[in-house]
Structures are given as C-alpha cells and as structure tokens.
Amino acid sequence: MLANYIKIAWKVLLRHPFYTFITLFGISLTLTVLMLLTSFLDHLIGAHYPETKRDRTLYVERMVMSDSTAHSMMSGPMSFKFLNDYAKTLKTAERAAIFSYFNGSNAYVGSQKIKLNITFSDADFWRVADFDFVEGKPFNEQNIKNGDYVAVITDNFKKQYFSNSDEPVVGKNVEIENINYKVLGVVKGSPITRPFTHADIYFPYTAPKSNYQNTGMRGNFIAMILAKSKGDLKTVQSEFQSQIGRIPLPGMQGDFKYSELEVRSDPYLEHFIMTILNGGPGLKNIFYGVIGFIMLMVMGLPAINLVNLNVGRILERASEIGVRKAFGAPIKTLMWQFIVENVFITFIGGTIALILTYILINIINASGWIAYADLAINLQVFSVSIAVCLVFGLLSGVLPALRMSKLSIIEALKS
Amino acid sequence: MIRHLFKLIWNKKQTHALLIIEIWASFLVLFGLATLIAYNVRNYLQPLGFQYDNVWAISLNNNQDTVAIQEKIETIFQQVKAFPEVESLSRMSDSYPFSHSNNGRTIKYKNASSQITFISADENLSKTIDIPMVEGKWYRNADSVGKYRPVVINRKAEKQLFENESAVGKILGDNDGKGVWIVSGVIDYYKDKAEFMENKPYMFELLKSGDTWNKALVIHVKPGTDAVFEAKLVKNIASIAKGWSTEIVYLKDARQQQHDMTLIPVLIFLIVCSFLLINVALGLFGILNLSIARRRGEIGLRRAMGATEGKVTTQFLGEIWVLATFSLILGLLFAVQFPLLNVFDVAAGIYVTAILAAVLIIYLIVTLCAWYPSRQASRIHPAIALHED
C-alpha cells in the first residue's frame, strides 16, 4: 500500500514540474537553513575539539562583587591565587585547569606583523582540553616550577612565523614582545568560537606579563573544572559553592567594598547563555524561546506557503478523490494517503537540503571565515533535521487532507 | 468597485485565511529586516567625526611593575614623539577609537541629566585624529589649574543637557549635582565604534598629569610607515619599561572589526529573509495561478458581457490588493506598537520608515505575483471559456 502511495505521489510530482519546483524549493531551502543553524549551534555549544570533555566540565569565568545597596558592581575574571585556593582544591572534582582568557599581542618577522592571541595556562590545561600535538609536547609542572620561558604554538602560527614551515620547530625560539620563548610543542588550533581554548600561543602561567602574582581576588584568570563523570557535576558545583560561601563578607577589593560575592561554575550551555544574555536566572527558557521563535518563523512561513499550495492543488485531484470515495475508501485512508505523499515529498526535499548543507558547510569550513571551523553534519544534527522534516511534512499535509475529506462525492465526480 | 471587491474577499474568508496569515507573517519579517537596515543606514549616513587613516593605538599595561609608572609613561611619550615617523601623538584612556572598551557616567546640568560616554585625553587628541570644533576650543594642558576640570562634549550631549543654549563656559555636575567640569568646547559627531554606531553623547576630559591609569597612546604616523617601524617602536618601549606589555592596533583594522560585528548579523538576517520572501513569492504565484485558472467560467462570462482585458486584469489585481490590505492592517496593529511604546529605544522615524518600506515591498510582491496570472486569464476567449463550462 505504502509503495503504491509513493508511486502515485511520484506521478503527481512529475505531472506539474513548475509546482513541484516551487514545493521542493521551499522545502529544501527551509531545511538547509535549519540544518545550517543546528550545525552552527552544535559547533558553538557541543563537545568538540579540543573541548571534547565539555559534558563533564564546569566553567568558572566571572566573579561578580556588589555593594550592600547593589548600586555598584564589579565583575570580571579572577586572580590566579583565588582559583588556586578555591577551584584547584575541590575534592570531588577530577582536576581543574587555570588559565587566562586570550589577549592580543603582536609578533614581527622582518617587515611582517603577525597578530596573535596569547594565553597563560597551568599544566592541567593540557589534561582538561584534548589538544592534538602535531609536534612536541605540552609544558609540565617542572617547566612551571623552573619558570622556563617555553611556549606551545599552533600550526597556523608556525606557518606564519617560520619561513620554512615544513621543518620541525620544537626547540626553536619565538620572540614575542622582546622575550624569547622556546617552542615545546605545536598543536592543531582551536577555533575562536571556543573562546576558552582559543589562542595562537600558550605560555605557562609563570611566564612574564601573566600577572599571576596578583594578590586580590580579581585578576585575569578563569578555570575549567573537570568532574569525574557527568553525574558528578552537581556535586562538584555544590562543593565549589560551599567553598565560595566560606569567604568572609564583606571584604575589600582595591578601593571597592563589597558585601556580596558571586562566582558561578556552570556547564558550557548555561555559561554560554549567561554570556550572550548578560546574566540572570531563567534565561535558558528565554534562549530556547528565541531560538524556537526563529525556527518557527523560518519553518512556519514556508509551511503556510506549502499548505496553501497543497490546498489548491488537492482540488485538482478532485476526480481521483471522488472515484476513490465512491468505491468506498474511508476518509481516514485518504488522509493517510495524502500525509504519506507529503512526507515523501518532504524527504526528497530533505535529501536535497542535506546535500546543499553539506556543500555549504564545506565552503564555510574551507573559506577561513572562522579559522579552524569544524562545522559538521553529525548524528545529532542529522536526527534533528529528520525530525524537522517529519514535522514539516505533517504540518503541510494535514490541513489539505482535512480540506479534501470535506469534499462530497457528487461534487468531486462532477468535475 | 472597491466595496464589491471587499465583499468578494469577505465571502471567501475561510479560503483566504491562510493567504492572509502568509502575507501577514511576511510583513512582520520584512518589518524586522527593514528596521534593522533603516537603523544601520541612518547611522552610516552620519559622519564619523574624526579621521583614522595612518593612526595607530598603543595600549600599555604595566603588569606587575609598580615603580615610577608616571615617569616611565612620560619617557615613553617623549621617545615616541621624537621619532620622525610620528607626526603627532596623544595620550588617552583605553577607550581609543574603535576599541571595545567603554566608560559611562551620569552627568547633570541643572535639571537635565545625560548618560555620557566618558573619555580621558590630553590636549593633542583633536589634532591627532582631526576632530573639528563646532564651538569654543579644545582644552589645553594649561587649563588644568582652574577650579573646574575642562571638558569637550559633542553636539548630542549639548542637546541633551542644554537644549538650545550654548554649552561653552557652563559648569557640569556629577551624579550628585556637584559642579566638577567646565565645558571649553563642543564638537559635532564622534562615533568611536565606527560608522554603524548610533550618535551618542560623549565627553572628553583633560587627562590629569599624575594619572597612571590611562596610558594608551594614539599616534598619527606618516603615510607608508610599516611594521618595521612598529617593531622598532615596540622594542623601544620595552627597553624603557621592562615587564610591560605593548599592543599596537591600526585603527583601520579595528574599524573593520567593528564593522564586521554589525554587518555579519545583518547579512545573515538579510539572506534568511530574502530566502523566505522568494519562497513566499513563488508560493503566492503558484496559488494565484491555480485559483485564477479555476475561475475561467467567471472570466468568460465577464468578457462576454463586454469587459475589456484591462478590466479583468484590474479586478484580479484589485482582489489581491484588498487581500494584502487586510493582512497589512493586521500587521500594522503589531508594528505600530514599536514606535508607540518606543521599543529598544530606537527613534520612531526609523520604525515609520521601516513600516512604509515593508508595506511597499508587500504590495510590490503581491502585484508581481498576481500580474502574470491575471494577464493570462484576461486573454481567455469568452467562447472557449464558456464552452468548457
């Protein structure tokens, strides 16, 4: 039966190439936009290189201090000392990495200027983030203890800095702001859309200019805390909060007297939402609401369009429906047929969309708009798209089918 | 004629409900897009207010060094000034043009108050980045001896604080209303987050001589100066102040960055919207094609009664216009709320422009989509059409 319906659908499609074109154009472009969106969100939020353990990582990025009247507020990253005291010492966590956000800097090769981002990190950074080492190895606790002037660079920076980039560069020197650092390793870079791990050069936190010596609570360091398992996240979070809760209040930071102190440790998605929407609880729902609204707009308009088109076109097939009804086909069967037809068309559109998305993603990845972009159609993206396809097919199939079911046999046969 | 058309549409309101929703939704999408574009275009058309060619910004960070900061900054300043490649230089806070940093505060004058972006800079800034004065003059270092600190504000700030009075020579108060600053001059535009930024109130304060906090340098170099000089400059600064970080930014690049931050979301929105609208237009065309083709009998009859081709075409176009008007009235009920409630603090004029543009485009789309099917239908020969029935 199903095969029969599909055969009919195919014939109907071929009968009016123009309408088929409109229909498929709508479906495939809509789904392409949706798939690209999902893929991009997945790129931003999902656990990908080098933050592959994102699902069991907590991000500590901001300290908010406010005075008793909540009139003035100070917020930003923390000092190395603070994180070393409160994040590194967590007993329930597997480990914690402390590092700075990337900072801009410049390197000069001849008359060439290379813009680069530098990060200062501890040795655990390399254990929490899974970087691929093209050459060499990361710096370890010993390097840090010795205060070595060493660095890990990315393959991209290597290409720009060393004229003969095919040769291994481990052991060679790079000069950044008049200080020579020995290259210990070369990693495949992390895209800028993952701001926690992105940089061109990674220094140990004891390198000059890292300001890890700051004694107050505020500074330029942030942390990633790795829980032993995904289920442990809550435990680690509450242990961290209880540590923070033990800090005596009120206190002084420079000239600023604060009576409230908030430091959050959040999984990446929550952190991400907080950052783009500037904090506050309950934002997760708003974020999903906005995404949902955009998706609905992107999907809803073409869907209404399709319903409109289908409603019109189904009347063209009035005689077919009339005959089937006259021979005793119940409305349910007829509706089922039209829904199958619609889902079938949607899936053709879906296939086209998949191909289009694949091409576009490859173009985006290759274009260098985002260095190290790794947009992909993975299983998750694909299953979301399939689900969307189904909803789309049902949405645009049900209404015309209902319309058709109201058609009286006599009317239908007359035409 | 129009009443008749309305009746025709109203009688088939169920059939047309979906079409109305479709046009309504398209209108809303277009309204959003047009608002975004109108907002940015209006901002872009306003002048920048300064020039950035061959201007570099040097940000300095003393890190752990706390010894003799002021002396070191002075030495760096003198050394950099001595280079023949440097035409002029100015010291200012970290919010140099096109930077990402911002510093705001509330400024009062009598009963008026304004949330102003605050910048500290020395006497050379107006010369270095070429800010023309509208009234009064840029402050001098020598002005710092008076009771009040000299400031320069822009027109927008003047308007917010003084309405129609001239600001020069007036005393401005801080949040508590206590007089702190004296206005020495007024400039026109200063859009330091690039052309797409809205014109906002700005205030420049004379940098205090003992200030160790604000130590960014803005330098105007001779044309053709390149990275070789830059490397030399960085080396020179590093030899004066050990352990400091130096970052040099070309304002041209920083401007591009600010542009990208505005343009990329607009571009994505534009692409998605145009795809939606092409989709809608194609669909509309298909639907109208079908529904007009189904009314051959009616057309034949009208033609037989003596209606001209033009009249038949006008009827179908009129019908779709009435339909579009229905949807637009629905859409306008939503859209008018934006200028009325002053949503997002955008000027009402922008919303009105956007509404007009969206309405116009909707009429254009429906006309284009209905034109071809109507023309086709009107050419039907009455004899053939009536024969078929």
Tab-separated table of C-alpha atoms in Angstrom, chain B residues 21 33 42-43 50 52 54 76 195 199 276 280 288 320 360:
chain	number	residue	atom	x	y	z
B	21	ILE	CA	-1.680	34.789	7.510
B	33	LEU	CA	14.515	43.453	8.413
B	42	ARG	CA	20.754	56.142	9.064
B	43	ASN	CA	23.715	55.696	11.373
B	50	PHE	CA	37.323	62.139	13.104
B	52	TYR	CA	41.630	57.242	11.313
B	54	ASN	CA	47.558	56.198	9.443
B	76	ILE	CA	57.801	56.648	26.506
B	195	GLU	CA	30.036	54.322	11.249
B	199	ASN	CA	25.220	59.012	17.570
B	276	LEU	CA	11.828	33.400	2.969
B	280	VAL	CA	6.604	33.218	-0.306
B	288	LEU	CA	-2.841	32.710	-7.633
B	320	ILE	CA	-5.109	40.612	-4.223
B	360	LEU	CA	5.552	48.997	-0.195
